[in-house]
Short mmCIF file of C-alpha atoms in Angstrom, two decimals:
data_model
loop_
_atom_site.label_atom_id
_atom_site.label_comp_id
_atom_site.label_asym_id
_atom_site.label_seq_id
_atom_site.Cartn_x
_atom_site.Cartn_y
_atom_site.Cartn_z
CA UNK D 1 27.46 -22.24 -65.74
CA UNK D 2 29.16 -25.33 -64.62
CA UNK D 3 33.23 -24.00 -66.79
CA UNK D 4 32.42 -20.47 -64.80
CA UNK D 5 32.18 -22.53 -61.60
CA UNK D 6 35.35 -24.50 -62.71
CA UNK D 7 37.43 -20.88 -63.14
CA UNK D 8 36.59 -19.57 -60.66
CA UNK D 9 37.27 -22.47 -58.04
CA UNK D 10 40.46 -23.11 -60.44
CA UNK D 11 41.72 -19.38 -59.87
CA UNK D 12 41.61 -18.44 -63.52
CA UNK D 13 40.54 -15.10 -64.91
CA UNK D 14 36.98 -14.73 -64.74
CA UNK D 15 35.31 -14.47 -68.00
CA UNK D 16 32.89 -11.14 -68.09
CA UNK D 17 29.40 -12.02 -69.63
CA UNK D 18 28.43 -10.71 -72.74
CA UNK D 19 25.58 -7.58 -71.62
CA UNK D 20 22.17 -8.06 -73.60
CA UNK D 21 20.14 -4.90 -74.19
CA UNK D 22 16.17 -5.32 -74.44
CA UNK D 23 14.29 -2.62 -76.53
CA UNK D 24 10.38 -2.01 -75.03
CA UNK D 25 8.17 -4.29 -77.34
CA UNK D 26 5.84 -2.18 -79.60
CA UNK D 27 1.82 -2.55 -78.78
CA UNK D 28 -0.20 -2.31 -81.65
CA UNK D 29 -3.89 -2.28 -81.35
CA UNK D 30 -6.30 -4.28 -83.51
CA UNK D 31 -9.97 -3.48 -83.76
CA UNK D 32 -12.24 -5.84 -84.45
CA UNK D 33 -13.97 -5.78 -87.69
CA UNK D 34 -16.95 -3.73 -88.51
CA UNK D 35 -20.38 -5.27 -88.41
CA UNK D 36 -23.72 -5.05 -90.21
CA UNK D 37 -25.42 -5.64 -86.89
CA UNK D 38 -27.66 -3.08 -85.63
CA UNK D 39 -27.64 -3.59 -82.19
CA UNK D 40 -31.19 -5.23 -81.77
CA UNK D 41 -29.87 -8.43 -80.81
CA UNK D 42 -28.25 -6.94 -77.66
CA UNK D 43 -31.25 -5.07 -77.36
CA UNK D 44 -33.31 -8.31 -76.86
CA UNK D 45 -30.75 -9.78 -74.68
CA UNK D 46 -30.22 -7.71 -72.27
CA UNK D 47 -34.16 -6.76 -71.22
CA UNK D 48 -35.39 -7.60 -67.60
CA UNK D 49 -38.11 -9.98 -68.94
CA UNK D 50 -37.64 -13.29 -66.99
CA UNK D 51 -37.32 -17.05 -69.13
CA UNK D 52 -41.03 -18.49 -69.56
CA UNK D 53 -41.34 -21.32 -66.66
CA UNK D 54 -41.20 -24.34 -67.59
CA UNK D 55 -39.04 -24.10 -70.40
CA UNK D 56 -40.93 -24.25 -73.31
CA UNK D 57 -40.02 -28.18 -74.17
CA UNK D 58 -39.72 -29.26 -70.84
CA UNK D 59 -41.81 -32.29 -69.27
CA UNK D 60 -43.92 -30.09 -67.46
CA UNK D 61 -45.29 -28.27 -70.76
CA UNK D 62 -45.80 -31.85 -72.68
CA UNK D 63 -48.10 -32.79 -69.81
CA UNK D 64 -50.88 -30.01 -69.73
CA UNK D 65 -53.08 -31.60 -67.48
CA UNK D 66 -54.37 -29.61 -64.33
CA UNK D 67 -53.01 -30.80 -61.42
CA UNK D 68 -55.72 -32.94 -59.47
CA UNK D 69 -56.98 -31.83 -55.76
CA UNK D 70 -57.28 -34.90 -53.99
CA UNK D 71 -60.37 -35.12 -51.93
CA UNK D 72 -60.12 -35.56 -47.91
CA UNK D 73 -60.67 -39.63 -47.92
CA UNK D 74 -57.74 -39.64 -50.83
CA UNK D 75 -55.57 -37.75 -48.95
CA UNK D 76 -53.08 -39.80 -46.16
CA UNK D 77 -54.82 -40.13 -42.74
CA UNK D 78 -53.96 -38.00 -39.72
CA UNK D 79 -51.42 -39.75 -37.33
CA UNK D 80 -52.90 -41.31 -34.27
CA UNK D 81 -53.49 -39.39 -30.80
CA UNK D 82 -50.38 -40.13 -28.82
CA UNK D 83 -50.88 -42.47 -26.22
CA UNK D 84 -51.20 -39.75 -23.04
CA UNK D 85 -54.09 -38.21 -24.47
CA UNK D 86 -56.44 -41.16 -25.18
CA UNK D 87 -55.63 -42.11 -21.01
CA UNK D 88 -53.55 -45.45 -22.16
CA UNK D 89 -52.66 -47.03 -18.69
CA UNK D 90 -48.98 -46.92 -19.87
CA UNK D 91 -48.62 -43.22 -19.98
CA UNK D 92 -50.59 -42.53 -17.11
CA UNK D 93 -48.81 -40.86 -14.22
CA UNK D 94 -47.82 -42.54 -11.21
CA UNK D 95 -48.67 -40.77 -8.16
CA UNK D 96 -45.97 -39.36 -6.30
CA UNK D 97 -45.36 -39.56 -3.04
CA UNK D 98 -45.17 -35.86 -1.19
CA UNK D 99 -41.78 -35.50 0.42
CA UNK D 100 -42.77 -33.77 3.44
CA UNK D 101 -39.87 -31.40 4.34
CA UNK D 102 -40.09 -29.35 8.23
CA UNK D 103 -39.19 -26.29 9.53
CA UNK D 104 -35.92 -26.23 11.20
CA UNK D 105 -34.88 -24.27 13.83
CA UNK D 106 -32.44 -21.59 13.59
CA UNK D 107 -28.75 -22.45 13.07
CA UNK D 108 -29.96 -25.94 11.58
CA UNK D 109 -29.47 -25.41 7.65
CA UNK D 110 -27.45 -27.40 5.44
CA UNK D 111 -24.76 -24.67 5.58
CA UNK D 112 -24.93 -24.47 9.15
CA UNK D 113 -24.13 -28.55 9.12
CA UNK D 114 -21.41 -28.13 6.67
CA UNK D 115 -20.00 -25.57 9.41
CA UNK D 116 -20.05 -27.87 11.82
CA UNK D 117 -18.40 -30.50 9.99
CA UNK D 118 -15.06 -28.75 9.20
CA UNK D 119 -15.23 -27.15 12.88
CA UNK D 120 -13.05 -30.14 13.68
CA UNK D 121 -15.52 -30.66 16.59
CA UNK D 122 -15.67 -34.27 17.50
CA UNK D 123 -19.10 -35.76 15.64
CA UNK D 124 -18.01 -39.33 15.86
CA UNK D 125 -18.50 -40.09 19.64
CA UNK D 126 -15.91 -42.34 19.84
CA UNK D 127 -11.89 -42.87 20.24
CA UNK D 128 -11.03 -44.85 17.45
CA UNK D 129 -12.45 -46.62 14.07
CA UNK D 130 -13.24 -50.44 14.48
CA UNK D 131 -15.72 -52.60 12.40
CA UNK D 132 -19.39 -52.83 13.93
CA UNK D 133 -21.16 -55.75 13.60
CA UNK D 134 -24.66 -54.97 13.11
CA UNK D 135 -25.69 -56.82 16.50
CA UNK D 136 -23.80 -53.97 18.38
CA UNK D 137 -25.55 -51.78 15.78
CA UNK D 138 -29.14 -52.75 16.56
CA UNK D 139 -28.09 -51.48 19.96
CA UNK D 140 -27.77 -48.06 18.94
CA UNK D 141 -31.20 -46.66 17.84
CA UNK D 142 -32.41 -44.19 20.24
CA UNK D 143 -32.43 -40.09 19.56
CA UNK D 144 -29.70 -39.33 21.81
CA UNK D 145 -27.81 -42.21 20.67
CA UNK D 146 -28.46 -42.99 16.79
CA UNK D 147 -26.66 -45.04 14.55
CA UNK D 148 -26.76 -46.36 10.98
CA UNK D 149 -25.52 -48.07 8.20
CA UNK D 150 -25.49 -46.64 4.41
CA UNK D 151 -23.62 -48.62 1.92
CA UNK D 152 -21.91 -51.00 4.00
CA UNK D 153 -20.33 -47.77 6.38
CA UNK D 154 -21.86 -47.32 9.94
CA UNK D 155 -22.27 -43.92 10.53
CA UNK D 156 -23.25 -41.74 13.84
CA UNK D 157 -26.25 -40.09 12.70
CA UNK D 158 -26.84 -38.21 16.49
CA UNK D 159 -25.23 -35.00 15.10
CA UNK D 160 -27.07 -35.02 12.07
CA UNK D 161 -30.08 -35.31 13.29
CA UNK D 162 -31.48 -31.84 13.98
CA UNK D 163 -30.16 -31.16 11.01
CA UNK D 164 -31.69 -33.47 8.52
CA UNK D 165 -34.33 -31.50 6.20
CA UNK D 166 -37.44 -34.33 6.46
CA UNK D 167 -36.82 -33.99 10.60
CA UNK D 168 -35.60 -36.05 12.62
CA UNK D 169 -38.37 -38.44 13.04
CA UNK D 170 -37.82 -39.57 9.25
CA UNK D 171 -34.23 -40.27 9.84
CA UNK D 172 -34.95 -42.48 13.03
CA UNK D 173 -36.49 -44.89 10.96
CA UNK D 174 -33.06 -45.54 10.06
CA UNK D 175 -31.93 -45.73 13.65
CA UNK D 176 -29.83 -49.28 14.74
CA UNK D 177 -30.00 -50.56 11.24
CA UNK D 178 -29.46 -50.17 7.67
CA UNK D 179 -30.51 -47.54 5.43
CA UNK D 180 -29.14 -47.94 2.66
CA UNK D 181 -32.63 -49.09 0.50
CA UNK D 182 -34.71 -46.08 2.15
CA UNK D 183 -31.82 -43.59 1.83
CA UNK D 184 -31.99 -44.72 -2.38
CA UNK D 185 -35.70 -44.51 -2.35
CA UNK D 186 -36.15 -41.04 -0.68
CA UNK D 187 -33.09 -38.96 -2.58
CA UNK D 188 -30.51 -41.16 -4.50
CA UNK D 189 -29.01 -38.11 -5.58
CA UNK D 190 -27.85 -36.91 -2.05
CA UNK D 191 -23.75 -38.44 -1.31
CA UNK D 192 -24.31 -39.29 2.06
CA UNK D 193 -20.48 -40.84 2.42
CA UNK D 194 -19.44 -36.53 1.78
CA UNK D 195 -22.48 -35.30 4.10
CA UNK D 196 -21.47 -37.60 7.16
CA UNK D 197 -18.18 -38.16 6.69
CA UNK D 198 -17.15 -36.71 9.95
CA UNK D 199 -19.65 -38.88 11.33
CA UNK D 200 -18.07 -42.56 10.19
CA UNK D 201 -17.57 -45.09 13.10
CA UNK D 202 -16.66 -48.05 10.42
CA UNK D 203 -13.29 -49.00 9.48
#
């Protein structure tokens, strides 16, 4: 390969390669020797009888013992009641206190609030945002006039109040102090800095 690469870079006449011919091969056929079997071997081999189980020198066939029923106090003992059913103080349930939720009037649900809210009506009751000290909050804790603090933020709760699903009594326990603790206790789950937002006097 390499001296037809070198003439032919080189410019020399280019040597023709020799042509092979191929002939088909021949196929010959070989049978396999006659036998003096009958066929009763394959016979046996290929019935639909299954193996005898256990094999017939296994462990299980050396060992041809019954098997032994084991009598109820042999046999392991049932697991203990769990602790709810015997009445175990630990498992007992806690009573729990009935949230108490009123009717409120019409136009007072918690879609009605959130309508409110991005109304752009003014919900703060005052100019601008300053830090209350919670001696000027204390002032604030009558129903026309309701203030309170949840997580270190004073809020206006006024507003909210007709709108607050326990009523508005429940929520003027909160009135001219803070509520965070009773806010946690009553529904941790609520986010009261998204639901009052609009409402936040603290800086």
């Amino acid at each position: 390969m390499t001296s037809f690469l070198r003439s032919w870079l080189s410019g020399a006449p280019e040597q023709t390669a020799p042509t092979l011919t191929l002939s088909a091969p021949e196929i010959t056929t070989i049978s396999p020797p006659d036998s003096d079997d009958d066929g009763e071997a394959t016979e046996r081999e290929n019935n639909d009888e299954p193996p005898a189980f256990p094999a017939l020198h296994s462990a299980q066939r050396a060992n041809p013992g019954i098997p032994k029923i084991l009598s109820d106090t042999q046999l392991m003992p049932p697991p203990p009641a769990p602790a709810w059913r015997c009445g175990s103080p630990a498992w007992r349930a806690r009573p729990v206190k009935k949230r108490d939720k009123v009717a409120l009037a019409p136009g007072h649900s918690p879609l009605d609030w959130a309508k409110l809210k991005s109304s752009g009506e003014d919900l703060r009751g005052v100019d601008t945002l300053r830090r209350i000290p919670p001696s000027v909050l204390k002032t604030h804790n009558k129903r026309d006039d309701a203030w309170s603090a949840f997580n270190g933020k004073v809020y206006n709760i006024t507003p909210y109040l007709a709108f607050h699903p326990g009523g508005e009594r429940e929520l003027m326990r909160v009135a001219g102090r803070d509520g965070t603790k009773l806010f946690a206790l009553t529904h941790a789950w609520v986010n009261v800095e998204f639901m009052l937002d609009t409402c936040l006097l603290d800086s």
